[in-house]
Amino acid sequence: MGIDEKRTRFPCLATVRYMVTAVVAVLTVVVAVKVITVDLRPEDVELSILQGHIEASTLWRQRETEISPPRLQVSRRHRRPCDDDDYEIQPGLGVNDAGSSDDSCAESRLPSTVMTYEAAASVDLGVTLSAYNPSGRVDIKCTGITLRVVDMPDLARNTTGTMEIVRFPLPRGFLVKRQSSHTVRRWMRVTDARVLSYLASTYAGRTSFTATVQVNATIASVTVVKRTNPKNVSHWCSVVTVGLDEPSTTADAVHCKAREEPPYLFGSVLLAPAPALPAT
Ligand SMILES: *[C@@H]1O[C@H](CO)[C@@H](O)[C@H](O)[C@H]1NC(C)=O
Ligand SMILES: *[C@@H]1O[C@H](CO)[C@@H](O)[C@H](O)[C@H]1NC(C)=O
Ligand SMILES: *[C@@H]1O[C@H](CO)[C@@H](O)[C@H](O)[C@H]1NC(C)=O
């Protein structure tokens, strides 16, 4: 009978269908599990500081100070044509520093005022961070991003004089779509009195210095199936210029390297006299 025929034919078809569905489902699960368990590597997101430049509102405060009367008399008596209004004495840098190209002139006349440099009330630093996702398959979510600007005067050798200028979390994370980049520009304010006086005494009269930027972030890939486990990564960007000038639009970006340690072995200087350069 017709009904019996249906009963005998269709269960077979249904079983085949069921098996095919099951196999597809299992394959899907296998693929999904693979996507989920593949952890991102720190270098999966490429960070850089655009133009390799951090714009500074100021680095110090300048003050004109009268010098003592006896010196003033001497300077008037020996006034010569080589005098110029721009000449200034920079305490700490030596009298001849500014006019070292013409010592006889510099010695023969002294200005009635000297410039002194003191800590600024605050310093604003503007930095542009760019994140690029080279992957063609996954979008990368970056969260918990923290930037740290560190002055490392003796970058190649040891931590002598290392000073953290500012540490600053980005208020929001962002998604870096596959094969695209995301750029954020932030201003961070330095108000730490110790840092402000360090800048004034170290870079008195100068308009720029070089620094290193550390960027920490938590990255996770986002696919249609599921996201990977978030991974904390650290990148070091060196050497970046901190300067009063606006960044040159043609300057190259400084690419950050994914690594836990700064460009040299950090911390070992406390015990070792001169740590060897790590092989990079
Ligand atoms: C990752 O960093 C976040 C802060 O950004 C922290 O709360 C978390 O504990 C870190 N996770 C690991 C595994 O270090
Ligand atoms: C980044 O993480 C490391 C290790 O957890 C920490 O020592 C460093 O201060 C962090 N830097 C920033 C900019 O948050
Ligand atoms: C770091 O290097 C500088 C210059 O090479 C040197 O004068 C100084 O003694 C070194 N400091 C330490 C702690 O090794």
PDB file of N, CA and C in Angstrom, residues 173-253:
ATOM      1  N   GLY A 173      37.939  51.466  23.738  1.00  0.00           N
ATOM      2  CA  GLY A 173      38.600  50.534  22.837  1.00  0.00           C
ATOM      3  C   GLY A 173      38.076  50.749  21.431  1.00  0.00           C
ATOM      4  N   PHE A 174      38.594  49.968  20.485  1.00  0.00           N
ATOM      5  CA  PHE A 174      38.096  50.098  19.117  1.00  0.00           C
ATOM      6  C   PHE A 174      38.268  48.786  18.365  1.00  0.00           C
ATOM      7  N   LEU A 175      37.561  48.696  17.260  1.00  0.00           N
ATOM      8  CA  LEU A 175      37.639  47.508  16.416  1.00  0.00           C
ATOM      9  C   LEU A 175      38.501  47.846  15.209  1.00  0.00           C
ATOM     10  N   VAL A 176      39.484  46.984  14.943  1.00  0.00           N
ATOM     11  CA  VAL A 176      40.300  47.175  13.744  1.00  0.00           C
ATOM     12  C   VAL A 176      39.862  46.131  12.737  1.00  0.00           C
ATOM     13  N   LYS A 177      39.171  46.580  11.720  1.00  0.00           N
ATOM     14  CA  LYS A 177      38.642  45.657  10.712  1.00  0.00           C
ATOM     15  C   LYS A 177      39.791  45.034   9.932  1.00  0.00           C
ATOM     16  N   ARG A 178      39.523  43.843   9.368  1.00  0.00           N
ATOM     17  CA  ARG A 178      40.570  43.146   8.620  1.00  0.00           C
ATOM     18  C   ARG A 178      41.123  44.038   7.509  1.00  0.00           C
ATOM     19  N   GLN A 179      42.447  44.003   7.409  1.00  0.00           N
ATOM     20  CA  GLN A 179      43.187  44.782   6.403  1.00  0.00           C
ATOM     21  C   GLN A 179      42.821  46.257   6.383  1.00  0.00           C
ATOM     22  N   SER A 180      42.543  46.780   7.561  1.00  0.00           N
ATOM     23  CA  SER A 180      42.359  48.231   7.662  1.00  0.00           C
ATOM     24  C   SER A 180      43.048  48.729   8.922  1.00  0.00           C
ATOM     25  N   SER A 181      43.072  50.049   9.060  1.00  0.00           N
ATOM     26  CA  SER A 181      43.703  50.596  10.253  1.00  0.00           C
ATOM     27  C   SER A 181      42.742  51.535  10.956  1.00  0.00           C
ATOM     28  N   HIS A 182      43.032  51.736  12.221  1.00  0.00           N
ATOM     29  CA  HIS A 182      42.223  52.629  13.046  1.00  0.00           C
ATOM     30  C   HIS A 182      43.198  53.588  13.725  1.00  0.00           C
ATOM     31  N   THR A 183      42.874  54.862  13.699  1.00  0.00           N
ATOM     32  CA  THR A 183      43.792  55.859  14.243  1.00  0.00           C
ATOM     33  C   THR A 183      43.096  56.679  15.321  1.00  0.00           C
ATOM     34  N   VAL A 184      43.802  56.866  16.438  1.00  0.00           N
ATOM     35  CA  VAL A 184      43.262  57.735  17.500  1.00  0.00           C
ATOM     36  C   VAL A 184      44.289  58.792  17.860  1.00  0.00           C
ATOM     37  N   ARG A 185      43.829  60.016  18.014  1.00  0.00           N
ATOM     38  CA  ARG A 185      44.709  61.073  18.484  1.00  0.00           C
ATOM     39  C   ARG A 185      44.213  61.503  19.857  1.00  0.00           C
ATOM     40  N   ARG A 186      45.142  61.521  20.820  1.00  0.00           N
ATOM     41  CA  ARG A 186      44.757  61.898  22.184  1.00  0.00           C
ATOM     42  C   ARG A 186      45.722  62.925  22.726  1.00  0.00           C
ATOM     43  N   TRP A 187      45.193  63.787  23.585  1.00  0.00           N
ATOM     44  CA  TRP A 187      46.044  64.697  24.345  1.00  0.00           C
ATOM     45  C   TRP A 187      46.074  64.200  25.771  1.00  0.00           C
ATOM     46  N   MET A 188      47.261  64.140  26.340  1.00  0.00           N
ATOM     47  CA  MET A 188      47.380  63.732  27.734  1.00  0.00           C
ATOM     48  C   MET A 188      48.079  64.845  28.493  1.00  0.00           C
ATOM     49  N   ARG A 189      47.634  65.068  29.715  1.00  0.00           N
ATOM     50  CA  ARG A 189      48.181  66.175  30.505  1.00  0.00           C
ATOM     51  C   ARG A 189      49.119  65.655  31.582  1.00  0.00           C
ATOM     52  N   VAL A 190      50.309  66.262  31.626  1.00  0.00           N
ATOM     53  CA  VAL A 190      51.287  65.913  32.658  1.00  0.00           C
ATOM     54  C   VAL A 190      51.154  66.937  33.777  1.00  0.00           C
ATOM     55  N   THR A 191      50.857  66.480  34.974  1.00  0.00           N
ATOM     56  CA  THR A 191      50.718  67.409  36.102  1.00  0.00           C
ATOM     57  C   THR A 191      51.628  67.027  37.267  1.00  0.00           C
ATOM     58  N   ASP A 192      52.292  65.891  37.153  1.00  0.00           N
ATOM     59  CA  ASP A 192      53.192  65.416  38.205  1.00  0.00           C
ATOM     60  C   ASP A 192      54.364  66.399  38.371  1.00  0.00           C
ATOM     61  N   ALA A 193      54.448  67.012  39.552  1.00  0.00           N
ATOM     62  CA  ALA A 193      55.465  68.050  39.799  1.00  0.00           C
ATOM     63  C   ALA A 193      56.886  67.523  39.577  1.00  0.00           C
ATOM     64  N   ARG A 194      57.108  66.272  39.928  1.00  0.00           N
ATOM     65  CA  ARG A 194      58.444  65.680  39.787  1.00  0.00           C
ATOM     66  C   ARG A 194      58.819  65.614  38.298  1.00  0.00           C
ATOM     67  N   VAL A 195      57.858  65.229  37.467  1.00  0.00           N
ATOM     68  CA  VAL A 195      58.110  65.121  36.026  1.00  0.00           C
ATOM     69  C   VAL A 195      58.287  66.517  35.423  1.00  0.00           C
ATOM     70  N   LEU A 196      57.458  67.462  35.852  1.00  0.00           N
ATOM     71  CA  LEU A 196      57.530  68.814  35.294  1.00  0.00           C
ATOM     72  C   LEU A 196      58.878  69.456  35.615  1.00  0.00           C
ATOM     73  N   SER A 197      59.370  69.240  36.823  1.00  0.00           N
ATOM     74  CA  SER A 197      60.660  69.848  37.146  1.00  0.00           C
ATOM     75  C   SER A 197      61.801  69.090  36.468  1.00  0.00           C
ATOM     76  N   TYR A 198      61.613  67.807  36.247  1.00  0.00           N
ATOM     77  CA  TYR A 198      62.604  67.029  35.480  1.00  0.00           C
ATOM     78  C   TYR A 198      62.711  67.579  34.055  1.00  0.00           C
ATOM     79  N   LEU A 199      61.559  67.834  33.431  1.00  0.00           N
ATOM     80  CA  LEU A 199      61.568  68.362  32.057  1.00  0.00           C
ATOM     81  C   LEU A 199      62.251  69.719  32.007  1.00  0.00           C
ATOM     82  N   ALA A 200      61.916  70.578  32.975  1.00  0.00           N
ATOM     83  CA  ALA A 200      62.484  71.930  32.973  1.00  0.00           C
ATOM     84  C   ALA A 200      63.989  71.901  33.195  1.00  0.00           C
ATOM     85  N   SER A 201      64.449  71.033  34.094  1.00  0.00           N
ATOM     86  CA  SER A 201      65.886  71.044  34.374  1.00  0.00           C
ATOM     87  C   SER A 201      66.672  70.274  33.308  1.00  0.00           C
ATOM     88  N   THR A 202      66.084  69.243  32.743  1.00  0.00           N
ATOM     89  CA  THR A 202      66.819  68.440  31.764  1.00  0.00           C
ATOM     90  C   THR A 202      66.799  69.077  30.381  1.00  0.00           C
ATOM     91  N   TYR A 203      65.663  69.672  30.021  1.00  0.00           N
ATOM     92  CA  TYR A 203      65.521  70.183  28.653  1.00  0.00           C
ATOM     93  C   TYR A 203      65.340  71.694  28.620  1.00  0.00           C
ATOM     94  N   ALA A 204      65.914  72.400  29.610  1.00  0.00           N
ATOM     95  CA  ALA A 204      65.841  73.857  29.681  1.00  0.00           C
ATOM     96  C   ALA A 204      66.254  74.483  28.352  1.00  0.00           C
ATOM     97  N   GLY A 205      65.382  75.256  27.772  1.00  0.00           N
ATOM     98  CA  GLY A 205      65.720  75.975  26.553  1.00  0.00           C
ATOM     99  C   GLY A 205      65.633  75.142  25.299  1.00  0.00           C
ATOM    100  N   ARG A 206      65.493  73.837  25.441  1.00  0.00           N
ATOM    101  CA  ARG A 206      65.393  72.993  24.243  1.00  0.00           C
ATOM    102  C   ARG A 206      63.932  72.819  23.842  1.00  0.00           C
ATOM    103  N   THR A 207      63.711  72.533  22.579  1.00  0.00           N
ATOM    104  CA  THR A 207      62.332  72.445  22.095  1.00  0.00           C
ATOM    105  C   THR A 207      61.908  71.017  21.788  1.00  0.00           C
ATOM    106  N   SER A 208      62.831  70.069  21.967  1.00  0.00           N
ATOM    107  CA  SER A 208      62.431  68.676  21.737  1.00  0.00           C
ATOM    108  C   SER A 208      63.379  67.718  22.448  1.00  0.00           C
ATOM    109  N   PHE A 209      62.922  66.524  22.640  1.00  0.00           N
ATOM    110  CA  PHE A 209      63.785  65.448  23.127  1.00  0.00           C
ATOM    111  C   PHE A 209      63.213  64.130  22.605  1.00  0.00           C
ATOM    112  N   THR A 210      63.988  63.062  22.734  1.00  0.00           N
ATOM    113  CA  THR A 210      63.499  61.783  22.216  1.00  0.00           C
ATOM    114  C   THR A 210      63.022  60.892  23.362  1.00  0.00           C
ATOM    115  N   ALA A 211      62.031  60.091  23.064  1.00  0.00           N
ATOM    116  CA  ALA A 211      61.435  59.251  24.097  1.00  0.00           C
ATOM    117  C   ALA A 211      60.994  57.924  23.492  1.00  0.00           C
ATOM    118  N   THR A 212      60.519  57.057  24.351  1.00  0.00           N
ATOM    119  CA  THR A 212      60.020  55.754  23.947  1.00  0.00           C
ATOM    120  C   THR A 212      58.586  55.643  24.452  1.00  0.00           C
ATOM    121  N   VAL A 213      57.736  55.013  23.658  1.00  0.00           N
ATOM    122  CA  VAL A 213      56.337  54.857  24.068  1.00  0.00           C
ATOM    123  C   VAL A 213      56.040  53.371  24.239  1.00  0.00           C
ATOM    124  N   GLN A 214      55.437  53.034  25.361  1.00  0.00           N
ATOM    125  CA  GLN A 214      54.957  51.668  25.549  1.00  0.00           C
ATOM    126  C   GLN A 214      53.432  51.675  25.423  1.00  0.00           C
ATOM    127  N   VAL A 215      52.917  50.735  24.664  1.00  0.00           N
ATOM    128  CA  VAL A 215      51.462  50.619  24.507  1.00  0.00           C
ATOM    129  C   VAL A 215      51.039  49.233  24.974  1.00  0.00           C
ATOM    130  N   ASN A 216      50.144  49.187  25.939  1.00  0.00           N
ATOM    131  CA  ASN A 216      49.553  47.919  26.377  1.00  0.00           C
ATOM    132  C   ASN A 216      48.123  47.864  25.873  1.00  0.00           C
ATOM    133  N   ALA A 217      47.687  46.683  25.489  1.00  0.00           N
ATOM    134  CA  ALA A 217      46.306  46.543  25.054  1.00  0.00           C
ATOM    135  C   ALA A 217      45.861  45.108  25.240  1.00  0.00           C
ATOM    136  N   THR A 218      44.586  44.905  25.271  1.00  0.00           N
ATOM    137  CA  THR A 218      44.016  43.562  25.266  1.00  0.00           C
ATOM    138  C   THR A 218      43.397  43.361  23.898  1.00  0.00           C
ATOM    139  N   ILE A 219      43.854  42.317  23.189  1.00  0.00           N
ATOM    140  CA  ILE A 219      43.321  42.108  21.845  1.00  0.00           C
ATOM    141  C   ILE A 219      42.539  40.802  21.779  1.00  0.00           C
ATOM    142  N   ALA A 220      41.504  40.800  20.964  1.00  0.00           N
ATOM    143  CA  ALA A 220      40.696  39.604  20.738  1.00  0.00           C
ATOM    144  C   ALA A 220      40.196  39.678  19.312  1.00  0.00           C
ATOM    145  N   SER A 221      40.127  38.511  18.657  1.00  0.00           N
ATOM    146  CA  SER A 221      39.637  38.561  17.289  1.00  0.00           C
ATOM    147  C   SER A 221      38.137  38.312  17.285  1.00  0.00           C
ATOM    148  N   VAL A 222      37.484  38.950  16.367  1.00  0.00           N
ATOM    149  CA  VAL A 222      36.035  38.848  16.274  1.00  0.00           C
ATOM    150  C   VAL A 222      35.694  38.221  14.924  1.00  0.00           C
ATOM    151  N   THR A 223      35.054  37.047  14.953  1.00  0.00           N
ATOM    152  CA  THR A 223      34.614  36.410  13.705  1.00  0.00           C
ATOM    153  C   THR A 223      33.111  36.195  13.804  1.00  0.00           C
ATOM    154  N   VAL A 224      32.535  35.727  12.725  1.00  0.00           N
ATOM    155  CA  VAL A 224      31.100  35.462  12.782  1.00  0.00           C
ATOM    156  C   VAL A 224      30.784  34.387  13.792  1.00  0.00           C
ATOM    157  N   VAL A 225      31.721  33.460  14.000  1.00  0.00           N
ATOM    158  CA  VAL A 225      31.455  32.346  14.908  1.00  0.00           C
ATOM    159  C   VAL A 225      31.575  32.796  16.361  1.00  0.00           C
ATOM    160  N   LYS A 226      32.733  33.203  16.745  1.00  0.00           N
ATOM    161  CA  LYS A 226      32.949  33.609  18.125  1.00  0.00           C
ATOM    162  C   LYS A 226      34.273  34.362  18.231  1.00  0.00           C
ATOM    163  N   ARG A 227      34.470  35.049  19.338  1.00  0.00           N
ATOM    164  CA  ARG A 227      35.727  35.746  19.534  1.00  0.00           C
ATOM    165  C   ARG A 227      36.747  34.834  20.221  1.00  0.00           C
ATOM    166  N   THR A 228      38.035  35.144  20.034  1.00  0.00           N
ATOM    167  CA  THR A 228      39.071  34.371  20.714  1.00  0.00           C
ATOM    168  C   THR A 228      39.202  34.874  22.139  1.00  0.00           C
ATOM    169  N   ASN A 229      40.009  34.161  22.919  1.00  0.00           N
ATOM    170  CA  ASN A 229      40.315  34.620  24.266  1.00  0.00           C
ATOM    171  C   ASN A 229      41.051  35.950  24.190  1.00  0.00           C
ATOM    172  N   PRO A 230      40.678  36.899  25.024  1.00  0.00           N
ATOM    173  CA  PRO A 230      41.424  38.168  25.020  1.00  0.00           C
ATOM    174  C   PRO A 230      42.868  37.925  25.439  1.00  0.00           C
ATOM    175  N   LYS A 231      43.781  38.635  24.813  1.00  0.00           N
ATOM    176  CA  LYS A 231      45.198  38.471  25.122  1.00  0.00           C
ATOM    177  C   LYS A 231      45.810  39.838  25.417  1.00  0.00           C
ATOM    178  N   ASN A 232      46.544  39.911  26.517  1.00  0.00           N
ATOM    179  CA  ASN A 232      47.225  41.167  26.851  1.00  0.00           C
ATOM    180  C   ASN A 232      48.536  41.251  26.090  1.00  0.00           C
ATOM    181  N   VAL A 233      48.744  42.337  25.400  1.00  0.00           N
ATOM    182  CA  VAL A 233      49.985  42.483  24.635  1.00  0.00           C
ATOM    183  C   VAL A 233      50.644  43.812  24.976  1.00  0.00           C
ATOM    184  N   SER A 234      51.944  43.851  24.789  1.00  0.00           N
ATOM    185  CA  SER A 234      52.718  45.048  25.072  1.00  0.00           C
ATOM    186  C   SER A 234      53.584  45.372  23.848  1.00  0.00           C
ATOM    187  N   HIS A 235      53.594  46.618  23.469  1.00  0.00           N
ATOM    188  CA  HIS A 235      54.390  47.044  22.318  1.00  0.00           C
ATOM    189  C   HIS A 235      55.282  48.224  22.736  1.00  0.00           C
ATOM    190  N   TRP A 236      56.475  48.252  22.143  1.00  0.00           N
ATOM    191  CA  TRP A 236      57.400  49.363  22.416  1.00  0.00           C
ATOM    192  C   TRP A 236      57.671  50.141  21.136  1.00  0.00           C
ATOM    193  N   CYS A 237      57.520  51.438  21.197  1.00  0.00           N
ATOM    194  CA  CYS A 237      57.698  52.284  20.021  1.00  0.00           C
ATOM    195  C   CYS A 237      58.886  53.198  20.276  1.00  0.00           C
ATOM    196  N   SER A 238      59.928  53.045  19.468  1.00  0.00           N
ATOM    197  CA  SER A 238      61.151  53.791  19.704  1.00  0.00           C
ATOM    198  C   SER A 238      61.818  54.099  18.366  1.00  0.00           C
ATOM    199  N   VAL A 239      62.353  55.263  18.126  1.00  0.00           N
ATOM    200  CA  VAL A 239      62.470  56.407  19.006  1.00  0.00           C
ATOM    201  C   VAL A 239      61.467  57.457  18.536  1.00  0.00           C
ATOM    202  N   VAL A 240      60.766  58.034  19.489  1.00  0.00           N
ATOM    203  CA  VAL A 240      59.742  59.017  19.181  1.00  0.00           C
ATOM    204  C   VAL A 240      60.243  60.389  19.641  1.00  0.00           C
ATOM    205  N   THR A 241      59.956  61.431  18.852  1.00  0.00           N
ATOM    206  CA  THR A 241      60.368  62.774  19.232  1.00  0.00           C
ATOM    207  C   THR A 241      59.235  63.474  19.971  1.00  0.00           C
ATOM    208  N   VAL A 242      59.549  64.030  21.138  1.00  0.00           N
ATOM    209  CA  VAL A 242      58.593  64.868  21.852  1.00  0.00           C
ATOM    210  C   VAL A 242      59.035  66.300  21.590  1.00  0.00           C
ATOM    211  N   GLY A 243      58.195  67.107  20.933  1.00  0.00           N
ATOM    212  CA  GLY A 243      58.656  68.437  20.568  1.00  0.00           C
ATOM    213  C   GLY A 243      57.557  69.474  20.515  1.00  0.00           C
ATOM    214  N   LEU A 244      57.985  70.736  20.602  1.00  0.00           N
ATOM    215  CA  LEU A 244      57.023  71.841  20.577  1.00  0.00           C
ATOM    216  C   LEU A 244      56.471  72.073  19.172  1.00  0.00           C
ATOM    217  N   ASP A 245      57.227  71.652  18.165  1.00  0.00           N
ATOM    218  CA  ASP A 245      56.767  71.875  16.795  1.00  0.00           C
ATOM    219  C   ASP A 245      55.592  70.967  16.468  1.00  0.00           C
ATOM    220  N   GLU A 246      54.833  71.402  15.481  1.00  0.00           N
ATOM    221  CA  GLU A 246      53.808  70.500  14.965  1.00  0.00           C
ATOM    222  C   GLU A 246      54.530  69.413  14.182  1.00  0.00           C
ATOM    223  N   PRO A 247      54.000  68.195  14.216  1.00  0.00           N
ATOM    224  CA  PRO A 247      54.698  67.124  13.508  1.00  0.00           C
ATOM    225  C   PRO A 247      54.756  67.390  12.011  1.00  0.00           C
ATOM    226  N   SER A 248      55.853  66.996  11.417  1.00  0.00           N
ATOM    227  CA  SER A 248      55.991  67.121   9.969  1.00  0.00           C
ATOM    228  C   SER A 248      55.051  66.127   9.309  1.00  0.00           C
ATOM    229  N   THR A 249      54.314  66.576   8.326  1.00  0.00           N
ATOM    230  CA  THR A 249      53.324  65.693   7.694  1.00  0.00           C
ATOM    231  C   THR A 249      53.992  64.624   6.839  1.00  0.00           C
ATOM    232  N   THR A 250      55.261  64.836   6.519  1.00  0.00           N
ATOM    233  CA  THR A 250      55.945  63.863   5.671  1.00  0.00           C
ATOM    234  C   THR A 250      56.776  62.865   6.483  1.00  0.00           C
ATOM    235  N   ALA A 251      56.859  63.095   7.798  1.00  0.00           N
ATOM    236  CA  ALA A 251      57.687  62.211   8.619  1.00  0.00           C
ATOM    237  C   ALA A 251      57.088  60.808   8.675  1.00  0.00           C
ATOM    238  N   ASP A 252      57.976  59.808   8.715  1.00  0.00           N
ATOM    239  CA  ASP A 252      57.531  58.418   8.771  1.00  0.00           C
ATOM    240  C   ASP A 252      56.971  58.087  10.154  1.00  0.00           C
ATOM    241  N   ALA A 253      56.058  57.161  10.176  1.00  0.00           N
ATOM    242  CA  ALA A 253      55.537  56.663  11.448  1.00  0.00           C
ATOM    243  C   ALA A 253      56.614  55.804  12.107  1.00  0.00           C
TER     244      ALA A 253
END
